[in-house]
Coordinates of C-alpha atoms in Angstrom, one line a residue:
Chain A
X764 CA 20.0 -23.1 -173.9
X765 CA 16.4 -22.1 -174.7
X766 CA 15.4 -25.8 -175.1
X767 CA 12.6 -25.6 -172.5
X768 CA 10.9 -22.8 -174.5
X769 CA 9.2 -22.5 -177.9
X770 CA 10.8 -19.7 -179.8
X771 CA 8.3 -17.9 -181.9
X772 CA 9.8 -15.8 -184.7
X773 CA 8.0 -13.7 -187.2
X774 CA 9.5 -10.7 -189.0
X775 CA 10.8 -8.5 -186.1
X776 CA 8.7 -10.3 -183.5
X777 CA 10.5 -12.8 -181.3
X778 CA 8.9 -14.3 -178.3
X779 CA 9.7 -17.2 -175.9
X780 CA 7.0 -19.5 -174.6
X781 CA 7.7 -21.9 -171.8
X782 CA 6.9 -25.3 -173.2
X783 CA 5.1 -26.6 -170.1
X784 CA 2.9 -23.5 -170.1
X785 CA 2.0 -24.1 -173.8
X786 CA 1.1 -27.7 -173.2
X787 CA -0.8 -26.8 -170.1
X788 CA -2.8 -24.2 -172.0
X789 CA -3.6 -26.6 -174.7
X790 CA -4.7 -29.3 -172.3
X791 CA -6.9 -26.9 -170.3
X792 CA -8.4 -25.6 -173.6
X793 CA -9.3 -29.2 -174.7
X794 CA -10.9 -29.8 -171.2
X795 CA -12.9 -26.6 -171.5
X796 CA -14.2 -27.6 -175.0
X797 CA -15.2 -31.0 -173.6
X798 CA -17.1 -29.4 -170.7
X799 CA -18.7 -26.9 -173.0
X800 CA -19.9 -29.8 -175.3
X801 CA -21.2 -31.7 -172.2
X802 CA -23.0 -28.7 -170.9
X803 CA -24.6 -28.0 -174.3
X804 CA -25.8 -31.6 -174.7
X805 CA -26.8 -32.6 -171.1
X806 CA -29.5 -31.3 -168.8
X807 CA -33.3 -31.5 -168.6
X808 CA -33.2 -32.6 -172.2
X809 CA -30.2 -34.4 -173.7
X810 CA -29.0 -33.8 -177.2
X811 CA -26.8 -35.9 -179.4
X812 CA -24.1 -34.4 -181.6
X813 CA -26.3 -34.5 -184.7
X814 CA -29.2 -32.9 -182.8
X815 CA -26.9 -30.2 -181.5
X816 CA -25.6 -29.5 -185.0
X817 CA -29.2 -29.2 -186.4
X818 CA -30.5 -27.0 -183.6
X819 CA -27.5 -24.7 -183.8
X820 CA -28.2 -24.3 -187.5
X821 CA -31.8 -23.5 -186.8
X822 CA -33.3 -26.8 -187.9
X823 CA -34.9 -28.0 -184.7
X824 CA -38.2 -27.6 -182.9
X825 CA -38.7 -24.3 -181.2
X826 CA -38.5 -25.6 -177.6
X827 CA -35.1 -27.2 -178.2
X828 CA -34.0 -24.1 -180.0
X829 CA -35.0 -21.9 -177.0
X830 CA -33.5 -24.2 -174.5
X831 CA -30.1 -24.3 -176.2
X832 CA -29.7 -20.8 -177.7
X833 CA -31.5 -18.8 -175.1
X834 CA -30.7 -20.7 -171.9
X835 CA -27.6 -23.0 -172.2
X836 CA -25.4 -21.0 -174.6
X837 CA -25.5 -17.7 -172.7
X838 CA -25.0 -19.5 -169.4
X839 CA -21.9 -21.3 -170.7
X840 CA -20.5 -18.1 -172.2
X841 CA -21.2 -16.3 -168.9
X842 CA -19.4 -19.1 -167.0
X843 CA -16.4 -18.9 -169.3
X844 CA -16.2 -15.1 -169.0
X845 CA -16.7 -15.0 -165.2
X846 CA -14.3 -17.9 -164.7
X847 CA -11.6 -16.2 -166.8
X848 CA -12.0 -13.0 -164.9
X849 CA -11.9 -14.7 -161.5
X850 CA -8.7 -16.6 -162.5
X851 CA -6.9 -13.5 -163.7
X852 CA -7.9 -11.4 -160.7
X853 CA -6.9 -14.1 -158.3
X854 CA -3.5 -14.8 -159.8
X855 CA -2.7 -11.1 -160.2
X856 CA -3.3 -10.3 -156.5
X857 CA -1.5 -13.5 -155.4
X858 CA 1.6 -12.7 -157.4
X859 CA 1.6 -9.1 -156.5
X860 CA 1.5 -9.8 -152.8
X861 CA 3.5 -13.1 -153.0
X862 CA 0.7 -14.7 -151.0
X863 CA -1.8 -17.2 -152.1
X864 CA -4.3 -16.1 -149.5
X865 CA -4.5 -12.7 -151.0
X866 CA -7.0 -13.6 -153.7
X867 CA -10.1 -11.3 -154.0
X868 CA -12.5 -13.9 -152.6
X869 CA -10.4 -14.2 -149.5
X870 CA -9.6 -10.6 -148.8
X871 CA -13.1 -9.3 -149.0
X872 CA -13.2 -7.8 -152.5
X873 CA -15.9 -10.2 -153.6
X874 CA -17.8 -9.1 -150.5
X875 CA -17.3 -5.5 -151.5
X876 CA -18.6 -6.1 -155.0
X877 CA -21.6 -8.0 -153.5
X878 CA -22.4 -5.2 -151.2
X879 CA -22.2 -2.7 -154.0
X880 CA -24.6 -4.8 -156.2
X881 CA -27.0 -5.4 -153.3
X882 CA -27.0 -1.8 -152.4
X883 CA -27.9 -0.8 -155.9
X884 CA -30.5 -3.5 -156.2
X885 CA -32.3 -3.1 -152.9
X886 CA -31.4 0.3 -151.4
X887 CA -31.2 2.7 -154.4
X888 CA -33.8 1.0 -156.5
X889 CA -33.1 3.3 -159.4
X890 CA -33.3 1.4 -162.7
X891 CA -30.9 3.8 -164.4
X892 CA -28.0 2.9 -162.2
X893 CA -26.6 -0.3 -163.6
X894 CA -25.6 -3.1 -161.1
X895 CA -22.1 -3.0 -162.6
X896 CA -21.5 0.4 -161.2
X897 CA -22.2 -1.0 -157.8
X898 CA -19.9 -3.9 -158.3
X899 CA -16.9 -1.7 -159.5
X900 CA -17.4 0.8 -156.7
X901 CA -17.7 -1.9 -154.2
X902 CA -14.4 -3.5 -155.1
X903 CA -12.5 -0.2 -155.4
X904 CA -13.8 1.2 -152.1
X905 CA -13.1 -2.1 -150.3
X906 CA -9.6 -2.2 -151.8
X907 CA -8.9 1.3 -150.6
X908 CA -10.3 0.7 -147.1
X909 CA -8.1 -2.5 -146.7
X910 CA -5.1 -0.6 -147.9
X911 CA -5.7 2.4 -145.7
X912 CA -6.4 0.3 -142.6
X913 CA -3.4 -2.0 -143.1
X914 CA -1.0 0.9 -144.1
X915 CA 1.9 1.5 -141.8
X916 CA 4.9 2.9 -143.7
X917 CA 4.0 0.7 -146.6
X918 CA 2.0 -2.5 -147.1
X919 CA 2.9 -5.5 -145.0
X920 CA 1.3 -8.5 -146.8
X921 CA 0.3 -10.4 -143.7
X922 CA -1.4 -7.4 -142.2
X923 CA -3.1 -6.7 -145.6
X924 CA -4.5 -10.2 -145.9
X925 CA -5.7 -10.4 -142.3
X926 CA -7.3 -7.0 -142.6
X927 CA -9.0 -8.1 -145.8
X928 CA -10.4 -11.2 -144.2
X929 CA -11.9 -9.1 -141.4
X930 CA -13.2 -6.4 -143.7
X931 CA -14.8 -9.2 -145.9
X932 CA -16.6 -10.7 -142.9
X933 CA -17.9 -7.3 -141.9
X934 CA -19.1 -6.5 -145.4
X935 CA -21.0 -9.8 -145.6
X936 CA -22.6 -9.0 -142.3
X937 CA -23.7 -5.7 -143.8
X938 CA -25.1 -7.5 -146.8
X939 CA -27.1 -9.7 -144.5
X940 CA -28.5 -6.7 -142.7
X941 CA -29.5 -5.0 -146.0
X942 CA -31.3 -8.3 -147.0
X943 CA -33.2 -8.5 -143.7
X944 CA -34.4 -4.9 -144.1
X945 CA -35.5 -5.2 -147.7
X946 CA -38.7 -6.4 -149.3
X947 CA -39.1 -10.2 -149.6
X948 CA -39.7 -10.4 -153.4
X949 CA -36.4 -8.7 -154.1
X950 CA -34.5 -10.6 -151.5
X951 CA -35.1 -13.9 -153.2
X952 CA -33.5 -12.6 -156.4
X953 CA -30.6 -11.0 -154.5
X954 CA -30.0 -14.0 -152.4
X955 CA -29.7 -16.4 -155.3
X956 CA -27.2 -14.0 -156.9
X957 CA -25.3 -13.8 -153.6
X958 CA -24.7 -17.5 -153.4
X959 CA -23.4 -17.3 -156.9
X960 CA -25.3 -18.3 -159.9
X961 CA -25.2 -18.2 -163.6
X962 CA -28.9 -18.8 -164.1
X963 CA -29.7 -15.2 -164.4
X964 CA -27.5 -14.4 -167.4
X965 CA -29.3 -13.2 -170.5
X966 CA -28.0 -12.8 -174.0
X967 CA -28.4 -9.1 -174.0
X968 CA -25.3 -8.0 -172.2
X969 CA -23.1 -10.9 -173.2
X970 CA -21.3 -9.1 -176.1
X971 CA -20.3 -6.2 -173.9
X972 CA -19.0 -8.6 -171.2
X973 CA -17.2 -10.6 -173.8
X974 CA -15.4 -7.5 -175.1
X975 CA -14.5 -6.5 -171.5
X976 CA -13.1 -9.9 -170.5
X977 CA -11.2 -10.3 -173.8
X978 CA -9.6 -6.9 -173.2
X979 CA -8.7 -7.8 -169.6
X980 CA -7.2 -11.1 -170.8
X981 CA -5.1 -9.4 -173.4
X982 CA -3.8 -6.9 -170.9
X983 CA -3.1 -9.7 -168.5
X984 CA -1.1 -11.5 -171.2
X985 CA 0.8 -8.3 -171.7
X986 CA 1.6 -7.8 -168.0
X987 CA 2.9 -11.4 -167.7
X988 CA 6.7 -10.6 -168.3
X989 CA 6.5 -7.6 -166.1
X990 CA 4.9 -9.5 -163.2
X991 CA 7.6 -12.1 -163.6
X992 CA 10.3 -9.4 -163.0
X993 CA 8.3 -7.9 -160.1
X994 CA 8.2 -11.4 -158.6
X995 CA 11.9 -10.9 -157.8
X996 CA 11.2 -7.8 -155.7
X997 CA 10.4 -4.3 -156.8
X998 CA 14.0 -3.1 -156.4
X999 CA 15.3 -5.8 -158.8
X1000 CA 12.4 -5.2 -161.2
X1001 CA 13.1 -1.5 -161.3
X1002 CA 16.7 -2.1 -161.9
X1003 CA 15.8 -4.2 -164.8
X1004 CA 14.0 -1.3 -166.4
X1005 CA 10.4 -1.8 -165.1
X1006 CA 8.6 1.4 -164.3
X1007 CA 7.3 -0.2 -161.0
X1008 CA 4.9 2.4 -159.8
X1009 CA 3.2 2.7 -163.2
X1010 CA 2.9 -1.1 -163.6
X1011 CA 1.7 -1.6 -160.1
X1012 CA -1.2 0.7 -160.6
X1013 CA -2.0 -0.8 -164.0
X1014 CA -1.9 -4.4 -162.7
X1015 CA -4.1 -3.5 -159.7
X1016 CA -6.5 -1.8 -162.0
X1017 CA -6.7 -4.9 -164.2
X1018 CA -7.2 -7.1 -161.1
X1019 CA -10.0 -4.9 -159.7
X1020 CA -11.8 -4.7 -163.0
X1021 CA -11.6 -8.5 -163.4
X1022 CA -13.0 -9.0 -159.9
X1023 CA -15.8 -6.6 -160.5
X1024 CA -16.7 -8.1 -163.9
X1025 CA -16.7 -11.6 -162.5
X1026 CA -18.8 -10.8 -159.5
X1027 CA -21.2 -8.8 -161.6
X1028 CA -21.8 -11.8 -163.9
X1029 CA -22.3 -14.6 -161.4
X1030 CA -22.2 -13.2 -157.9
X1031 CA -19.5 -13.5 -155.3
X1032 CA -18.6 -17.1 -156.1
X1033 CA -15.9 -18.2 -153.7
X1034 CA -12.7 -20.2 -154.4
X1035 CA -12.4 -19.9 -158.2
X1036 CA -10.2 -16.9 -158.0
X1037 CA -8.4 -18.4 -155.0
X1038 CA -7.7 -21.8 -156.5
X1039 CA -6.9 -21.1 -160.2
X1040 CA -3.5 -19.6 -159.7
X1041 CA -2.1 -22.2 -157.2
X1042 CA -3.4 -25.1 -159.3
X1043 CA -1.8 -23.7 -162.4
X1044 CA 1.5 -23.0 -160.7
X1045 CA 1.4 -26.5 -159.1
X1046 CA 1.2 -28.1 -162.6
X1047 CA 3.6 -25.9 -164.6
X1048 CA 6.0 -25.5 -161.7
X1049 CA 6.4 -21.8 -161.8
X1050 CA 4.6 -18.5 -161.6
X1051 CA 3.2 -16.0 -162.1
X1052 CA 0.9 -17.4 -164.8
X1053 CA -1.9 -14.9 -165.1
X1054 CA -3.3 -15.8 -168.5
X1055 CA -3.2 -19.6 -167.8
X1056 CA -4.9 -19.1 -164.4
X1057 CA -7.7 -17.3 -166.3
X1058 CA -8.1 -20.4 -168.5
X1059 CA -8.0 -22.5 -165.4
X1060 CA -10.7 -20.3 -163.8
X1061 CA -12.9 -20.6 -166.8
X1062 CA -12.5 -24.4 -166.7
X1063 CA -13.3 -24.6 -162.9
X1064 CA -16.3 -22.4 -163.1
X1065 CA -18.1 -24.0 -166.1
X1066 CA -17.3 -27.5 -164.6
X1067 CA -18.8 -26.4 -161.3
X1068 CA -21.8 -25.0 -163.1
X1069 CA -22.2 -28.2 -165.1
X1070 CA -22.3 -30.2 -161.9
X1071 CA -24.6 -27.7 -160.3
X1072 CA -27.1 -27.9 -163.2
X1073 CA -27.1 -31.7 -163.7
X1074 CA -26.4 -33.3 -160.3
X1075 CA -30.0 -33.1 -159.0
X1076 CA -31.6 -32.2 -162.3
X1077 CA -34.2 -30.7 -162.8
X1078 CA -33.4 -28.9 -159.5
X1079 CA -30.6 -26.5 -160.2
X1080 CA -28.1 -25.8 -157.5
X1081 CA -26.3 -22.4 -157.4
X1082 CA -22.8 -22.8 -158.7
X1083 CA -21.4 -21.1 -155.6
X1084 CA -22.5 -24.1 -153.5
X1085 CA -20.4 -26.5 -155.6
X1086 CA -17.3 -24.3 -155.6
X1087 CA -17.4 -24.0 -151.8
X1088 CA -17.7 -27.8 -151.4
X1089 CA -14.7 -28.4 -153.7
X1090 CA -12.8 -25.2 -152.8
X1091 CA -12.8 -25.4 -149.0
X1092 CA -11.0 -28.7 -148.9
X1093 CA -8.5 -27.3 -151.4
X1094 CA -7.9 -24.3 -149.1
X1095 CA -7.2 -26.6 -146.2
X1096 CA -4.8 -28.7 -148.3
X1097 CA -3.0 -25.5 -149.4
X1098 CA -2.7 -24.2 -145.9
X1099 CA -1.4 -27.5 -144.6
X1100 CA 1.1 -28.3 -147.4
X1101 CA 1.9 -25.3 -149.4
X1102 CA 1.7 -22.2 -147.3
X1103 CA 4.1 -23.5 -144.7
X1104 CA 6.8 -22.1 -146.8
X1105 CA 5.3 -18.6 -146.9
X1106 CA 4.8 -16.1 -144.2
X1107 CA 1.2 -16.8 -143.5
Chain B
X785 CA 32.7 7.9 -162.7
X786 CA 30.0 8.1 -160.0
X787 CA 29.9 11.4 -158.0
X788 CA 27.7 11.8 -155.0
X789 CA 27.1 15.3 -153.8
X790 CA 25.6 16.2 -150.4
X791 CA 23.3 13.1 -150.4
X792 CA 20.7 13.2 -147.7
X793 CA 18.1 10.5 -147.0
X794 CA 15.4 10.3 -144.4
X795 CA 13.5 7.1 -144.0
X796 CA 10.4 6.9 -141.7
X797 CA 11.4 10.3 -140.3
X798 CA 14.9 9.2 -139.3
X799 CA 18.0 10.6 -140.9
X800 CA 19.9 7.8 -142.5
X801 CA 22.4 9.7 -144.6
X802 CA 23.3 13.3 -143.7
X803 CA 25.3 14.9 -146.4
X804 CA 27.4 12.2 -148.1
X805 CA 30.0 13.3 -150.7
X806 CA 32.1 10.8 -152.6
X807 CA 33.6 9.9 -155.9
X808 CA 33.9 6.4 -157.3
X809 CA 36.4 5.8 -160.1
X810 CA 35.7 3.8 -163.2
X811 CA 37.0 0.2 -163.6
X812 CA 37.8 -0.1 -159.9
X813 CA 36.4 -2.3 -157.1
X814 CA 35.1 0.0 -154.4
X815 CA 33.7 -1.2 -151.1
X816 CA 31.5 0.5 -148.6
X817 CA 32.1 -0.5 -144.9
X818 CA 30.8 0.6 -141.6
X819 CA 28.8 -0.6 -138.6
X820 CA 25.3 -1.9 -138.7
X821 CA 22.7 0.7 -139.5
X822 CA 25.2 3.3 -140.7
X823 CA 23.5 3.7 -144.0
X824 CA 25.6 1.5 -146.3
X825 CA 22.7 -0.2 -148.0
X826 CA 20.8 3.1 -148.3
X827 CA 23.7 4.7 -150.0
X828 CA 23.9 1.9 -152.5
X829 CA 20.1 2.0 -153.1
X830 CA 20.2 5.7 -153.6
X831 CA 22.9 5.4 -156.3
X832 CA 20.6 2.8 -157.9
X833 CA 17.8 5.3 -158.0
X834 CA 15.7 3.1 -155.7
X835 CA 15.1 5.8 -153.0
X836 CA 12.8 8.4 -154.3
X837 CA 13.0 10.7 -151.2
X838 CA 16.8 11.0 -151.6
X839 CA 18.0 14.6 -151.6
X840 CA 21.2 15.8 -153.2
X841 CA 22.9 14.9 -156.4
X842 CA 24.1 11.7 -157.9
X843 CA 26.0 12.2 -161.1
X844 CA 26.8 9.4 -163.5
X845 CA 28.8 10.2 -166.6
X846 CA 28.2 13.9 -166.1
X847 CA 24.4 13.4 -165.9
X848 CA 22.2 13.7 -162.9
X849 CA 20.6 10.3 -162.4
X850 CA 17.2 11.9 -161.7
X851 CA 17.1 12.9 -165.4
X852 CA 17.9 9.5 -166.8
X853 CA 14.8 7.5 -167.7
X854 CA 14.4 4.1 -166.0
X855 CA 14.9 2.0 -169.1
X856 CA 18.0 3.8 -170.1
X857 CA 19.4 3.7 -166.6
X858 CA 18.9 0.0 -166.5
X859 CA 21.4 -0.3 -169.3
X860 CA 23.9 1.7 -167.4
X861 CA 23.8 0.3 -163.9
X862 CA 23.0 -3.1 -162.5
X863 CA 22.0 -3.5 -158.8
X864 CA 21.8 -6.7 -156.7
X865 CA 20.1 -6.3 -153.3
X866 CA 21.0 -8.4 -150.3
X867 CA 19.1 -11.7 -150.3
X868 CA 17.0 -11.1 -153.5
X869 CA 13.8 -13.1 -153.7
X870 CA 14.2 -16.1 -156.0
X871 CA 10.9 -17.1 -157.5
X872 CA 9.8 -20.8 -157.5
X873 CA 10.6 -23.1 -160.3
X874 CA 13.2 -21.0 -162.0
X875 CA 16.2 -22.5 -163.6
X876 CA 19.6 -20.8 -163.7
X877 CA 19.2 -20.0 -167.4
X878 CA 15.8 -18.4 -166.7
X879 CA 17.2 -16.2 -164.0
X880 CA 20.2 -15.1 -166.0
X881 CA 18.1 -14.4 -169.1
X882 CA 16.0 -12.0 -167.0
X883 CA 19.0 -9.8 -166.8
X884 CA 18.4 -9.1 -170.5
X885 CA 15.1 -7.4 -169.7
X886 CA 16.5 -3.8 -170.3
X887 CA 17.5 -4.8 -173.8
X888 CA 14.2 -6.5 -174.7
X889 CA 10.7 -5.5 -175.3
X890 CA 7.4 -7.4 -175.3
X891 CA 7.6 -8.2 -179.0
X892 CA 11.3 -8.7 -179.1
X893 CA 11.9 -11.1 -176.2
X894 CA 14.9 -13.0 -177.5
X895 CA 17.7 -12.3 -180.0
X896 CA 21.2 -13.6 -180.8
X897 CA 22.7 -10.8 -178.7
X898 CA 20.6 -12.0 -175.7
X899 CA 21.8 -15.5 -176.2
X900 CA 25.5 -14.4 -176.5
X901 CA 25.2 -12.2 -173.4
X902 CA 23.7 -15.0 -171.3
X903 CA 26.3 -17.4 -172.5
X904 CA 29.2 -15.2 -171.6
X905 CA 27.7 -14.3 -168.2
X906 CA 27.4 -18.0 -167.4
X907 CA 30.9 -18.6 -168.5
X908 CA 32.3 -15.7 -166.5
X909 CA 30.7 -17.0 -163.4
X910 CA 31.6 -20.7 -164.2
X911 CA 27.9 -21.6 -164.2
X912 CA 27.6 -22.9 -167.8
X913 CA 27.3 -26.5 -166.6
X914 CA 24.6 -25.5 -164.2
X915 CA 22.4 -23.6 -166.6
X916 CA 19.7 -26.2 -166.6
X917 CA 19.4 -26.7 -162.8
X918 CA 16.7 -25.3 -160.6
X919 CA 17.8 -22.3 -158.4
X920 CA 16.4 -24.2 -155.4
X921 CA 18.8 -27.1 -155.7
X922 CA 21.9 -24.9 -155.9
X923 CA 24.3 -24.4 -153.0
X924 CA 24.6 -20.9 -151.5
X925 CA 27.7 -20.1 -153.4
X926 CA 26.3 -21.3 -156.7
X927 CA 23.0 -19.4 -156.2
X928 CA 24.9 -16.2 -155.5
X929 CA 27.0 -16.8 -158.7
X930 CA 23.7 -17.2 -160.6
X931 CA 22.5 -13.8 -159.4
X932 CA 25.8 -12.2 -160.3
X933 CA 25.5 -13.9 -163.8
X934 CA 22.1 -12.2 -164.1
X935 CA 23.6 -8.8 -163.4
X936 CA 26.4 -9.5 -165.9
X937 CA 23.9 -10.4 -168.6
X938 CA 22.5 -7.0 -168.1
X939 CA 25.8 -5.7 -169.6
X940 CA 26.1 -2.5 -167.6
X941 CA 29.3 -0.7 -167.0
X942 CA 28.5 -0.2 -163.4
X943 CA 27.5 -2.9 -160.9
X944 CA 26.3 -2.4 -157.4
X945 CA 26.2 -5.4 -155.0
X946 CA 24.7 -5.3 -151.5
X947 CA 26.7 -7.8 -149.4
X948 CA 27.1 -10.3 -152.2
X949 CA 28.7 -12.9 -149.9
X950 CA 26.9 -12.6 -146.6
X951 CA 26.3 -16.1 -145.2
X952 CA 28.8 -17.7 -147.5
X953 CA 31.8 -19.9 -146.5
X954 CA 35.3 -18.5 -146.8
X955 CA 36.0 -20.3 -150.0
X956 CA 32.8 -19.1 -151.8
X957 CA 33.5 -15.6 -150.5
X958 CA 36.9 -15.6 -152.1
X959 CA 35.7 -17.1 -155.3
X960 CA 33.2 -14.3 -155.7
X961 CA 35.5 -11.5 -154.9
X962 CA 38.1 -12.9 -157.1
X963 CA 35.5 -12.9 -159.9
X964 CA 34.6 -9.3 -159.1
X965 CA 38.3 -8.3 -159.2
X966 CA 38.7 -9.9 -162.6
X967 CA 35.6 -8.1 -163.9
X968 CA 37.1 -4.8 -162.9
X969 CA 40.6 -5.6 -164.2
X970 CA 39.9 -7.5 -167.4
X971 CA 36.4 -6.2 -168.4
X972 CA 36.7 -2.6 -167.1
X973 CA 33.5 -2.9 -164.9
X974 CA 33.0 -0.4 -162.2
X975 CA 31.9 -2.3 -159.1
X976 CA 30.7 -1.0 -155.8
X977 CA 29.9 -3.5 -153.0
X978 CA 28.8 -3.2 -149.4
X979 CA 30.8 -5.6 -147.3
X980 CA 30.9 -6.5 -143.6
X981 CA 34.1 -8.5 -143.6
X982 CA 37.1 -6.1 -143.2
X983 CA 39.5 -9.0 -144.2
X984 CA 37.8 -9.1 -147.6
X985 CA 37.9 -5.3 -147.9
X986 CA 41.6 -5.2 -147.1
X987 CA 42.4 -8.0 -149.5
X988 CA 40.3 -6.9 -152.6
X989 CA 39.2 -3.3 -152.4
X990 CA 40.8 -0.7 -154.7
X991 CA 39.0 1.9 -152.8
X992 CA 37.2 1.9 -149.4
X993 CA 34.5 4.2 -148.2
X994 CA 33.9 4.1 -144.5
X995 CA 30.5 5.3 -143.2
X996 CA 29.4 6.1 -139.7
X997 CA 26.0 7.4 -138.7
X998 CA 25.2 8.5 -142.2
X999 CA 28.5 10.3 -142.9
X1000 CA 31.7 9.4 -144.7
X1001 CA 34.4 9.0 -142.1
X1002 CA 37.2 7.9 -144.3
X1003 CA 37.7 7.2 -148.0
X1004 CA 40.7 6.1 -150.0
X1005 CA 43.0 3.1 -150.6
X1006 CA 42.7 0.3 -148.1
X1007 CA 46.0 1.1 -146.5
X1008 CA 45.0 4.7 -145.7
X1009 CA 41.5 3.9 -144.5
X1010 CA 42.1 0.7 -142.5
X1011 CA 44.3 2.2 -139.8
X1012 CA 43.8 1.6 -136.1
X1013 CA 42.7 5.2 -135.4
X1014 CA 40.1 5.1 -138.2
X1015 CA 38.8 1.7 -137.0
X1016 CA 38.4 3.0 -133.5
X1017 CA 36.5 5.9 -134.9
X1018 CA 34.2 3.8 -137.2
X1019 CA 33.5 0.9 -134.9
X1020 CA 34.2 2.3 -131.4
X1021 CA 36.5 -0.7 -130.8
X1022 CA 40.2 -0.9 -130.6
X1023 CA 42.0 -2.8 -133.3
X1024 CA 45.6 -3.4 -134.1
X1025 CA 46.6 -3.2 -137.8
X1026 CA 49.5 -5.2 -139.1
X1027 CA 50.9 -5.7 -142.5
X1028 CA 50.8 -9.0 -144.4
X1029 CA 52.6 -8.9 -147.7
X1030 CA 50.9 -5.8 -149.1
X1031 CA 47.6 -6.0 -147.2
X1032 CA 46.5 -4.5 -143.9
X1033 CA 45.7 -7.3 -141.4
X1034 CA 43.2 -6.3 -138.7
X1035 CA 43.2 -7.8 -135.2
X1036 CA 40.4 -6.7 -132.9
X1037 CA 41.7 -6.1 -129.4
X1038 CA 40.1 -6.4 -125.9
X1039 CA 38.2 -3.2 -125.2
X1040 CA 39.8 -1.9 -122.0
X1041 CA 37.1 0.8 -121.6
X1042 CA 34.2 -1.7 -121.2
X1043 CA 36.2 -4.4 -119.5

């Protein structure tokens, strides 16, 4: 009866993996590797496979070395990390609320993180307060505000989403106001980050971010079966032995940290968090698929960044511009064809 | 045996249950009846530990349910809400195997006992042939049987069902209650259901609990509970009760007071 699953057995460990999910994961991984390879080799300078190999091993001229190791590699890694985090945060919120519109970029959490970062950057101007603190605080406070405003004997998901959209718009307005009142030199930096860009990534904080995103991904992988049970309603889940209130807090914590991490890395890039989950579920036919949505997010973001970097080379577009151009039509498609079945 | 002592529930500042006492016997099919909004579902959910604000005592096998950890409780009692949410893209097998969750852990997701439990749950509900079909392509009766199979795969001694046959045709209703009856008689399950249809209650219940405005009005065998005086009290509507074979047969009358 378990023919649509791979049954993994090792000592006392016994796990089931849905076959289509495994195939999907493998295909997306191959696509990611392909985009990574293209991003490494193409740009202002193009490298062949042999060149790449030589430069990576330290046998190239110093300009090439710098371009590849100091510019392209950190940027690709940052794209993978931010995309993974966006995908995980989006799918987690979407499955928790049973609503595809409830992704962090739609309900104002990205805007909250953006305001937090901009506030630290332009208003506080204290070099000892890291931007990440602003991002995390921004997301947490925004999530709390949305929850409080939409709370009426519990959370109604439609009210939650609509409140989030309103709060997000308000927060972006505040961001604009902060930008207008700040000094011009800093505004340029902040503005580029606000559209969403991977240009600014440096190698120095990559290892910490990698550790963070890998932890988030492992946790997301662990919450997968629990989310599947909670998808049938919290009453059913609790009756099947899920400690619902504990897991709800944990899962929201994961989603919030993922959002904050992603926005910290590349700015409030829209539509990656929103689109990863629905695309993944459309292909494998079921949800929730948090880990796979993370892979999908990584693929989407580095593909968008590759296009942004090479389309009008040497001019580099911000990646956020590309995701909006591709993501907005997808939103319209989803609203017209998919969301009919849901409440909103 | 389930014993409920002085159960009181307030939801959004409104009293839903005000001091319910009742006893439910093992290996019997018990049914909770009463008018809309009388607290039937709330009573069932309270027994399933799903209402945290419930006051009073619910005792299961001599233990207060408050002191039973969630995971352990999930191996003792299975609960199916009215119209549970069926996730997209699930097949019958997937749904039924989720009933095994209390017996599994993250690193032990599937064993021979899981396989055996799912198999026998599918057989008991006559769903074996449908195990590879999507939930979304099943008829109402089949879908309900799939959910009941999930609860059976949970292998609990007690099963609570909130209106398991609402919106089902007569034939499917009968099939499901016949199944529940066999489960109590042949497998020793203790089953409690909320039902609307008094015909079903009269025909299948070993024990009926009648609620009105959050209180137990009558409780006992169907013949003692379903009398015309009780029905007038419970539903504020006159009914004649006749006898067909060994079952009470209820005929709602014209209400002369409102006419």
